[in-house]
mmCIF file of N, CA, C and O in Angstrom:
data_model
loop_
_atom_site.group_PDB
_atom_site.id
_atom_site.type_symbol
_atom_site.label_atom_id
_atom_site.label_comp_id
_atom_site.label_asym_id
_atom_site.label_seq_id
_atom_site.Cartn_x
_atom_site.Cartn_y
_atom_site.Cartn_z
ATOM 1 N N MET A 1 0.828 -1.185 0.000
ATOM 2 C CA MET A 1 0.000 0.000 0.000
ATOM 3 C C MET A 1 0.874 1.250 0.000
ATOM 4 O O MET A 1 0.511 2.254 -0.597
ATOM 5 N N LYS A 2 2.023 1.176 0.651
ATOM 6 C CA LYS A 2 2.924 2.325 0.706
ATOM 7 C C LYS A 2 3.443 2.677 -0.684
ATOM 8 O O LYS A 2 3.563 3.850 -1.040
ATOM 9 N N SER A 3 3.721 1.670 -1.504
ATOM 10 C CA SER A 3 4.229 1.928 -2.852
ATOM 11 C C SER A 3 3.174 2.582 -3.726
ATOM 12 O O SER A 3 3.502 3.360 -4.625
ATOM 13 N N PHE A 4 1.902 2.289 -3.476
ATOM 14 C CA PHE A 4 0.817 2.932 -4.223
ATOM 15 C C PHE A 4 0.834 4.444 -3.991
ATOM 16 O O PHE A 4 0.767 5.229 -4.936
ATOM 17 N N PHE A 5 0.939 4.858 -2.726
ATOM 18 C CA PHE A 5 0.963 6.283 -2.417
ATOM 19 C C PHE A 5 2.263 6.944 -2.875
ATOM 20 O O PHE A 5 2.259 8.109 -3.265
ATOM 21 N N GLN A 6 3.354 6.216 -2.854
ATOM 22 C CA GLN A 6 4.597 6.754 -3.389
ATOM 23 C C GLN A 6 4.507 6.927 -4.903
ATOM 24 O O GLN A 6 5.087 7.860 -5.464
ATOM 25 N N GLY A 7 3.774 6.060 -5.556
ATOM 26 C CA GLY A 7 3.543 6.204 -6.990
ATOM 27 C C GLY A 7 2.730 7.452 -7.304
ATOM 28 O O GLY A 7 3.005 8.170 -8.268
ATOM 29 N N ILE A 8 1.710 7.712 -6.495
ATOM 30 C CA ILE A 8 0.923 8.936 -6.660
ATOM 31 C C ILE A 8 1.796 10.159 -6.414
ATOM 32 O O ILE A 8 1.726 11.152 -7.154
ATOM 33 N N GLN A 9 2.644 10.102 -5.397
ATOM 34 C CA GLN A 9 3.562 11.210 -5.109
ATOM 35 C C GLN A 9 4.485 11.452 -6.285
ATOM 36 O O GLN A 9 4.686 12.594 -6.698
ATOM 37 N N TRP A 10 5.049 10.397 -6.857
ATOM 38 C CA TRP A 10 5.956 10.540 -7.994
ATOM 39 C C TRP A 10 5.231 11.149 -9.194
ATOM 40 O O TRP A 10 5.761 12.018 -9.873
ATOM 41 N N LEU A 11 3.995 10.710 -9.433
ATOM 42 C CA LEU A 11 3.216 11.232 -10.556
ATOM 43 C C LEU A 11 3.009 12.734 -10.436
ATOM 44 O O LEU A 11 3.226 13.484 -11.386
ATOM 45 N N PHE A 12 2.613 13.200 -9.261
ATOM 46 C CA PHE A 12 2.364 14.619 -9.077
ATOM 47 C C PHE A 12 3.647 15.432 -9.081
ATOM 48 O O PHE A 12 3.694 16.513 -9.675
ATOM 49 N N GLU A 13 4.697 14.947 -8.431
ATOM 50 C CA GLU A 13 5.935 15.718 -8.341
ATOM 51 C C GLU A 13 6.685 15.794 -9.662
ATOM 52 O O GLU A 13 7.242 16.833 -9.996
ATOM 53 N N HIS A 14 6.718 14.711 -10.424
ATOM 54 C CA HIS A 14 7.563 14.662 -11.621
ATOM 55 C C HIS A 14 6.806 14.875 -12.922
ATOM 56 O O HIS A 14 7.429 15.203 -13.936
ATOM 57 N N ILE A 15 5.511 14.694 -12.933
ATOM 58 C CA ILE A 15 4.763 14.817 -14.185
ATOM 59 C C ILE A 15 3.813 16.015 -14.136
ATOM 60 O O ILE A 15 3.945 16.952 -14.926
ATOM 61 N N ILE A 16 2.868 15.989 -13.202
ATOM 62 C CA ILE A 16 1.795 16.983 -13.205
ATOM 63 C C ILE A 16 2.283 18.361 -12.767
ATOM 64 O O ILE A 16 1.924 19.376 -13.366
ATOM 65 N N LEU A 17 3.117 18.433 -11.744
ATOM 66 C CA LEU A 17 3.563 19.721 -11.226
ATOM 67 C C LEU A 17 4.992 20.065 -11.647
ATOM 68 O O LEU A 17 5.641 20.897 -11.004
ATOM 69 N N ALA A 18 5.468 19.488 -12.731
ATOM 70 C CA ALA A 18 6.835 19.760 -13.186
ATOM 71 C C ALA A 18 6.997 21.215 -13.621
ATOM 72 O O ALA A 18 8.055 21.815 -13.428
ATOM 73 N N LEU A 19 5.950 21.815 -14.192
ATOM 74 C CA LEU A 19 6.022 23.207 -14.638
ATOM 75 C C LEU A 19 6.245 24.156 -13.459
ATOM 76 O O LEU A 19 6.981 25.138 -13.584
ATOM 77 N N HIS A 20 5.653 23.845 -12.314
ATOM 78 C CA HIS A 20 5.845 24.700 -11.136
ATOM 79 C C HIS A 20 7.300 24.681 -10.676
ATOM 80 O O HIS A 20 7.849 25.715 -10.299
ATOM 81 N N GLY A 21 7.914 23.543 -10.688
ATOM 82 C CA GLY A 21 9.327 23.446 -10.323
ATOM 83 C C GLY A 21 10.209 24.187 -11.306
ATOM 84 O O GLY A 21 11.186 24.841 -10.913
ATOM 85 N N TYR A 22 9.853 24.114 -12.592
ATOM 86 C CA TYR A 22 10.621 24.847 -13.604
ATOM 87 C C TYR A 22 10.501 26.351 -13.393
ATOM 88 O O TYR A 22 11.501 27.075 -13.454
ATOM 89 N N LEU A 23 9.299 26.843 -13.124
ATOM 90 C CA LEU A 23 9.115 28.282 -12.883
ATOM 91 C C LEU A 23 9.840 28.726 -11.612
ATOM 92 O O LEU A 23 10.363 29.843 -11.553
ATOM 93 N N ARG A 24 9.874 27.879 -10.599
ATOM 94 C CA ARG A 24 10.569 28.221 -9.366
ATOM 95 C C ARG A 24 12.064 28.351 -9.610
ATOM 96 O O ARG A 24 12.712 29.292 -9.140
ATOM 97 N N SER A 25 12.632 27.455 -10.402
ATOM 98 C CA SER A 25 14.066 27.559 -10.700
ATOM 99 C C SER A 25 14.345 28.683 -11.695
ATOM 100 O O SER A 25 15.407 29.308 -11.644
ATOM 101 N N LEU A 26 13.394 28.971 -12.585
ATOM 102 C CA LEU A 26 13.567 30.060 -13.544
ATOM 103 C C LEU A 26 13.596 31.409 -12.850
ATOM 104 O O LEU A 26 14.338 32.306 -13.244
ATOM 105 N N GLU A 27 12.814 31.563 -11.785
ATOM 106 C CA GLU A 27 12.780 32.835 -11.062
ATOM 107 C C GLU A 27 14.136 33.158 -10.430
ATOM 108 O O GLU A 27 14.518 34.321 -10.328
ATOM 109 N N LEU A 28 14.871 32.145 -10.029
ATOM 110 C CA LEU A 28 16.183 32.387 -9.439
ATOM 111 C C LEU A 28 17.195 32.863 -10.472
ATOM 112 O O LEU A 28 18.116 33.614 -10.144
ATOM 113 N N SER A 29 17.026 32.449 -11.716
ATOM 114 C CA SER A 29 17.984 32.854 -12.745
ATOM 115 C C SER A 29 17.516 34.073 -13.534
ATOM 116 O O SER A 29 18.327 34.911 -13.909
ATOM 117 N N SER A 30 16.230 34.199 -13.799
ATOM 118 C CA SER A 30 15.716 35.322 -14.580
ATOM 119 C C SER A 30 14.357 35.736 -14.028
ATOM 120 O O SER A 30 13.319 35.180 -14.406
ATOM 121 N N TRP A 31 14.360 36.724 -13.168
ATOM 122 C CA TRP A 31 13.131 37.200 -12.540
ATOM 123 C C TRP A 31 12.183 37.764 -13.581
ATOM 124 O O TRP A 31 10.969 37.559 -13.524
ATOM 125 N N TRP A 32 12.696 38.481 -14.570
ATOM 126 C CA TRP A 32 11.856 39.104 -15.597
ATOM 127 C C TRP A 32 11.135 38.069 -16.445
ATOM 128 O O TRP A 32 9.949 38.226 -16.767
ATOM 129 N N LEU A 33 11.808 37.021 -16.841
ATOM 130 C CA LEU A 33 11.188 35.993 -17.670
ATOM 131 C C LEU A 33 10.114 35.235 -16.901
ATOM 132 O O LEU A 33 9.038 34.956 -17.446
ATOM 133 N N ALA A 34 10.362 34.942 -15.642
ATOM 134 C CA ALA A 34 9.368 34.235 -14.832
ATOM 135 C C ALA A 34 8.118 35.087 -14.662
ATOM 136 O O ALA A 34 6.989 34.584 -14.752
ATOM 137 N N ASN A 35 8.282 36.382 -14.444
ATOM 138 C CA ASN A 35 7.122 37.243 -14.289
ATOM 139 C C ASN A 35 6.435 37.531 -15.617
ATOM 140 O O ASN A 35 5.232 37.765 -15.648
ATOM 141 N N LEU A 36 7.165 37.503 -16.708
ATOM 142 C CA LEU A 36 6.545 37.660 -18.020
ATOM 143 C C LEU A 36 5.572 36.522 -18.278
ATOM 144 O O LEU A 36 4.457 36.742 -18.778
ATOM 145 N N ILE A 37 5.959 35.314 -17.925
ATOM 146 C CA ILE A 37 5.064 34.164 -18.088
ATOM 147 C C ILE A 37 3.817 34.346 -17.235
ATOM 148 O O ILE A 37 2.695 34.089 -17.689
ATOM 149 N N SER A 38 3.972 34.849 -16.019
ATOM 150 C CA SER A 38 2.816 35.089 -15.158
ATOM 151 C C SER A 38 1.898 36.149 -15.754
ATOM 152 O O SER A 38 0.671 36.006 -15.735
ATOM 153 N N TRP A 39 2.459 37.215 -16.281
ATOM 154 C CA TRP A 39 1.646 38.281 -16.862
ATOM 155 C C TRP A 39 0.938 37.829 -18.133
ATOM 156 O O TRP A 39 -0.168 38.295 -18.431
ATOM 157 N N VAL A 40 1.527 36.916 -18.875
ATOM 158 C CA VAL A 40 0.839 36.365 -20.043
ATOM 159 C C VAL A 40 -0.406 35.602 -19.592
ATOM 160 O O VAL A 40 -1.495 35.750 -20.174
ATOM 161 N N PHE A 41 -0.276 34.810 -18.537
ATOM 162 C CA PHE A 41 -1.444 34.096 -18.011
ATOM 163 C C PHE A 41 -2.500 35.059 -17.487
ATOM 164 O O PHE A 41 -3.701 34.840 -17.672
ATOM 165 N N VAL A 42 -2.092 36.132 -16.839
ATOM 166 C CA VAL A 42 -3.049 37.134 -16.350
ATOM 167 C C VAL A 42 -3.767 37.792 -17.525
ATOM 168 O O VAL A 42 -4.982 38.011 -17.488
ATOM 169 N N ALA A 43 -3.036 38.118 -18.593
ATOM 170 C CA ALA A 43 -3.650 38.742 -19.768
ATOM 171 C C ALA A 43 -4.655 37.801 -20.425
ATOM 172 O O ALA A 43 -5.735 38.241 -20.852
ATOM 173 N N ILE A 44 -4.328 36.510 -20.502
ATOM 174 C CA ILE A 44 -5.264 35.542 -21.079
ATOM 175 C C ILE A 44 -6.535 35.468 -20.241
ATOM 176 O O ILE A 44 -7.659 35.466 -20.777
ATOM 177 N N CYS A 45 -6.397 35.428 -18.925
ATOM 178 C CA CYS A 45 -7.571 35.385 -18.042
ATOM 179 C C CYS A 45 -8.412 36.652 -18.169
ATOM 180 O O CYS A 45 -9.647 36.587 -18.183
ATOM 181 N N CYS A 46 -7.765 37.813 -18.281
ATOM 182 C CA CYS A 46 -8.510 39.070 -18.449
ATOM 183 C C CYS A 46 -9.281 39.078 -19.758
ATOM 184 O O CYS A 46 -10.430 39.524 -19.814
ATOM 185 N N TYR A 47 -8.673 38.586 -20.825
ATOM 186 C CA TYR A 47 -9.357 38.552 -22.118
ATOM 187 C C TYR A 47 -10.606 37.672 -22.056
ATOM 188 O O TYR A 47 -11.679 38.072 -22.513
ATOM 189 N N TYR A 48 -10.475 36.472 -21.505
ATOM 190 C CA TYR A 48 -11.618 35.578 -21.471
ATOM 191 C C TYR A 48 -12.689 36.050 -20.495
ATOM 192 O O TYR A 48 -13.873 35.776 -20.702
ATOM 193 N N THR A 49 -12.298 36.750 -19.444
ATOM 194 C CA THR A 49 -13.301 37.351 -18.564
ATOM 195 C C THR A 49 -14.070 38.431 -19.306
ATOM 196 O O THR A 49 -15.302 38.508 -19.213
ATOM 197 N N TRP A 50 -13.381 39.274 -20.078
ATOM 198 C CA TRP A 50 -14.032 40.308 -20.878
ATOM 199 C C TRP A 50 -14.971 39.671 -21.905
ATOM 200 O O TRP A 50 -16.100 40.128 -22.102
ATOM 201 N N TYR A 51 -14.527 38.595 -22.562
ATOM 202 C CA TYR A 51 -15.355 37.911 -23.556
ATOM 203 C C TYR A 51 -16.616 37.334 -22.922
ATOM 204 O O TYR A 51 -17.701 37.425 -23.480
ATOM 205 N N TRP A 52 -16.473 36.755 -21.731
ATOM 206 C CA TRP A 52 -17.608 36.164 -21.037
ATOM 207 C C TRP A 52 -18.626 37.244 -20.665
ATOM 208 O O TRP A 52 -19.836 37.058 -20.861
ATOM 209 N N ILE A 53 -18.154 38.378 -20.158
ATOM 210 C CA ILE A 53 -19.057 39.466 -19.793
ATOM 211 C C ILE A 53 -19.743 40.025 -21.039
ATOM 212 O O ILE A 53 -20.932 40.370 -21.006
ATOM 213 N N LYS A 54 -19.018 40.116 -22.148
ATOM 214 C CA LYS A 54 -19.603 40.579 -23.407
ATOM 215 C C LYS A 54 -20.716 39.640 -23.869
ATOM 216 O O LYS A 54 -21.776 40.088 -24.323
ATOM 217 N N GLN A 55 -20.505 38.335 -23.742
ATOM 218 C CA GLN A 55 -21.543 37.373 -24.126
ATOM 219 C C GLN A 55 -22.755 37.469 -23.203
ATOM 220 O O GLN A 55 -23.894 37.372 -23.662
ATOM 221 N N LEU A 56 -22.536 37.658 -21.912
ATOM 222 C CA LEU A 56 -23.650 37.829 -20.987
ATOM 223 C C LEU A 56 -24.466 39.068 -21.340
ATOM 224 O O LEU A 56 -25.703 39.044 -21.293
ATOM 225 N N GLN A 57 -23.777 40.146 -21.706
ATOM 226 C CA GLN A 57 -24.476 41.373 -22.081
ATOM 227 C C GLN A 57 -25.280 41.186 -23.358
ATOM 228 O O GLN A 57 -26.401 41.685 -23.469
ATOM 229 N N SER A 58 -24.748 40.455 -24.327
ATOM 230 C CA SER A 58 -25.494 40.231 -25.570
ATOM 231 C C SER A 58 -26.734 39.383 -25.318
ATOM 232 O O SER A 58 -27.781 39.621 -25.926
ATOM 233 N N HIS A 59 -26.662 38.405 -24.421
ATOM 234 C CA HIS A 59 -27.843 37.611 -24.077
ATOM 235 C C HIS A 59 -28.862 38.465 -23.337
ATOM 236 O O HIS A 59 -30.066 38.304 -23.546
ATOM 237 N N LYS A 60 -28.406 39.369 -22.516
ATOM 238 C CA LYS A 60 -29.322 40.248 -21.797
ATOM 239 C C LYS A 60 -30.007 41.215 -22.758
ATOM 240 O O LYS A 60 -31.199 41.475 -22.630
ATOM 241 N N ASP A 61 -29.272 41.722 -23.735
ATOM 242 C CA ASP A 61 -29.850 42.644 -24.711
ATOM 243 C C ASP A 61 -30.880 41.966 -25.602
ATOM 244 O O ASP A 61 -31.833 42.604 -26.061
ATOM 245 N N ASN A 62 -30.725 40.672 -25.876
ATOM 246 C CA ASN A 62 -31.670 39.919 -26.709
ATOM 247 C C ASN A 62 -32.821 39.321 -25.907
ATOM 248 O O ASN A 62 -33.618 38.562 -26.459
ATOM 249 N N ASN A 63 -32.894 39.618 -24.620
ATOM 250 C CA ASN A 63 -33.928 39.097 -23.712
ATOM 251 C C ASN A 63 -33.938 37.563 -23.693
ATOM 252 O O ASN A 63 -34.987 36.947 -23.607
ATOM 253 N N GLU A 64 -32.775 36.960 -23.784
ATOM 254 C CA GLU A 64 -32.662 35.503 -23.706
ATOM 255 C C GLU A 64 -32.383 35.030 -22.284
ATOM 256 O O GLU A 64 -32.360 33.832 -22.026
ATOM 257 N N GLU A 65 -32.188 35.960 -21.376
ATOM 258 C CA GLU A 65 -31.838 35.599 -20.010
ATOM 259 C C GLU A 65 -33.094 35.546 -19.156
ATOM 260 O O GLU A 65 -33.924 36.455 -19.185
ATOM 261 N N ASN A 66 -33.248 34.489 -18.396
ATOM 262 C CA ASN A 66 -34.392 34.336 -17.515
ATOM 263 C C ASN A 66 -34.060 34.972 -16.171
ATOM 264 O O ASN A 66 -33.251 34.459 -15.415
ATOM 265 N N GLN A 67 -34.698 36.112 -15.882
ATOM 266 C CA GLN A 67 -34.437 36.810 -14.623
ATOM 267 C C GLN A 67 -35.621 36.702 -13.669
ATOM 268 O O GLN A 67 -35.846 37.566 -12.840
ATOM 269 N N ASP A 68 -36.367 35.634 -13.788
ATOM 270 C CA ASP A 68 -37.501 35.405 -12.904
ATOM 271 C C ASP A 68 -36.993 35.088 -11.507
ATOM 272 O O ASP A 68 -36.219 34.162 -11.314
ATOM 273 N N THR A 69 -37.418 35.871 -10.533
ATOM 274 C CA THR A 69 -36.922 35.664 -9.167
ATOM 275 C C THR A 69 -37.532 34.443 -8.505
ATOM 276 O O THR A 69 -37.082 34.032 -7.447
ATOM 277 N N THR A 70 -38.557 33.848 -9.116
ATOM 278 C CA THR A 70 -39.157 32.641 -8.539
ATOM 279 C C THR A 70 -38.600 31.384 -9.196
ATOM 280 O O THR A 70 -39.257 30.362 -9.225
ATOM 281 N N ALA A 71 -37.408 31.485 -9.743
ATOM 282 C CA ALA A 71 -36.797 30.314 -10.380
ATOM 283 C C ALA A 71 -36.474 29.239 -9.340
ATOM 284 O O ALA A 71 -36.429 28.060 -9.672
ATOM 285 N N HIS A 72 -36.286 29.632 -8.099
ATOM 286 C CA HIS A 72 -36.038 28.677 -7.032
ATOM 287 C C HIS A 72 -37.206 28.672 -6.071
ATOM 288 O O HIS A 72 -37.816 29.704 -5.795
ATOM 289 N N SER A 73 -37.517 27.519 -5.576
ATOM 290 C CA SER A 73 -38.703 27.394 -4.723
ATOM 291 C C SER A 73 -38.567 28.173 -3.422
ATOM 292 O O SER A 73 -39.571 28.634 -2.867
ATOM 293 N N PHE A 74 -37.369 28.383 -2.926
ATOM 294 C CA PHE A 74 -37.213 29.082 -1.656
ATOM 295 C C PHE A 74 -37.320 30.594 -1.810
ATOM 296 O O PHE A 74 -37.326 31.311 -0.825
ATOM 297 N N LEU A 75 -37.437 31.112 -3.037
ATOM 298 C CA LEU A 75 -37.573 32.546 -3.250
ATOM 299 C C LEU A 75 -39.014 32.983 -3.420
ATOM 300 O O LEU A 75 -39.280 34.156 -3.658
ATOM 301 N N LYS A 76 -39.968 32.096 -3.308
ATOM 302 C CA LYS A 76 -41.385 32.437 -3.504
ATOM 303 C C LYS A 76 -41.925 33.256 -2.374
ATOM 304 O O LYS A 76 -41.594 33.276 -1.292
#
């Protein structure tokens, strides 16, 4: 049973979370490059958040959104 959990540990440390270890070592050698990668991820998240809000607004403008307050039984 111990080897099973050690196998899970190896999977997460060496395969799934390998990028985190790379970024941690990259920050020690090049702070600017490590933060550039972080800012790229932030920019991607900001873009998709803006796109999602834009789609919500278009559905609201077309009256496709159900804003009935009695949609849940506890709100009656």
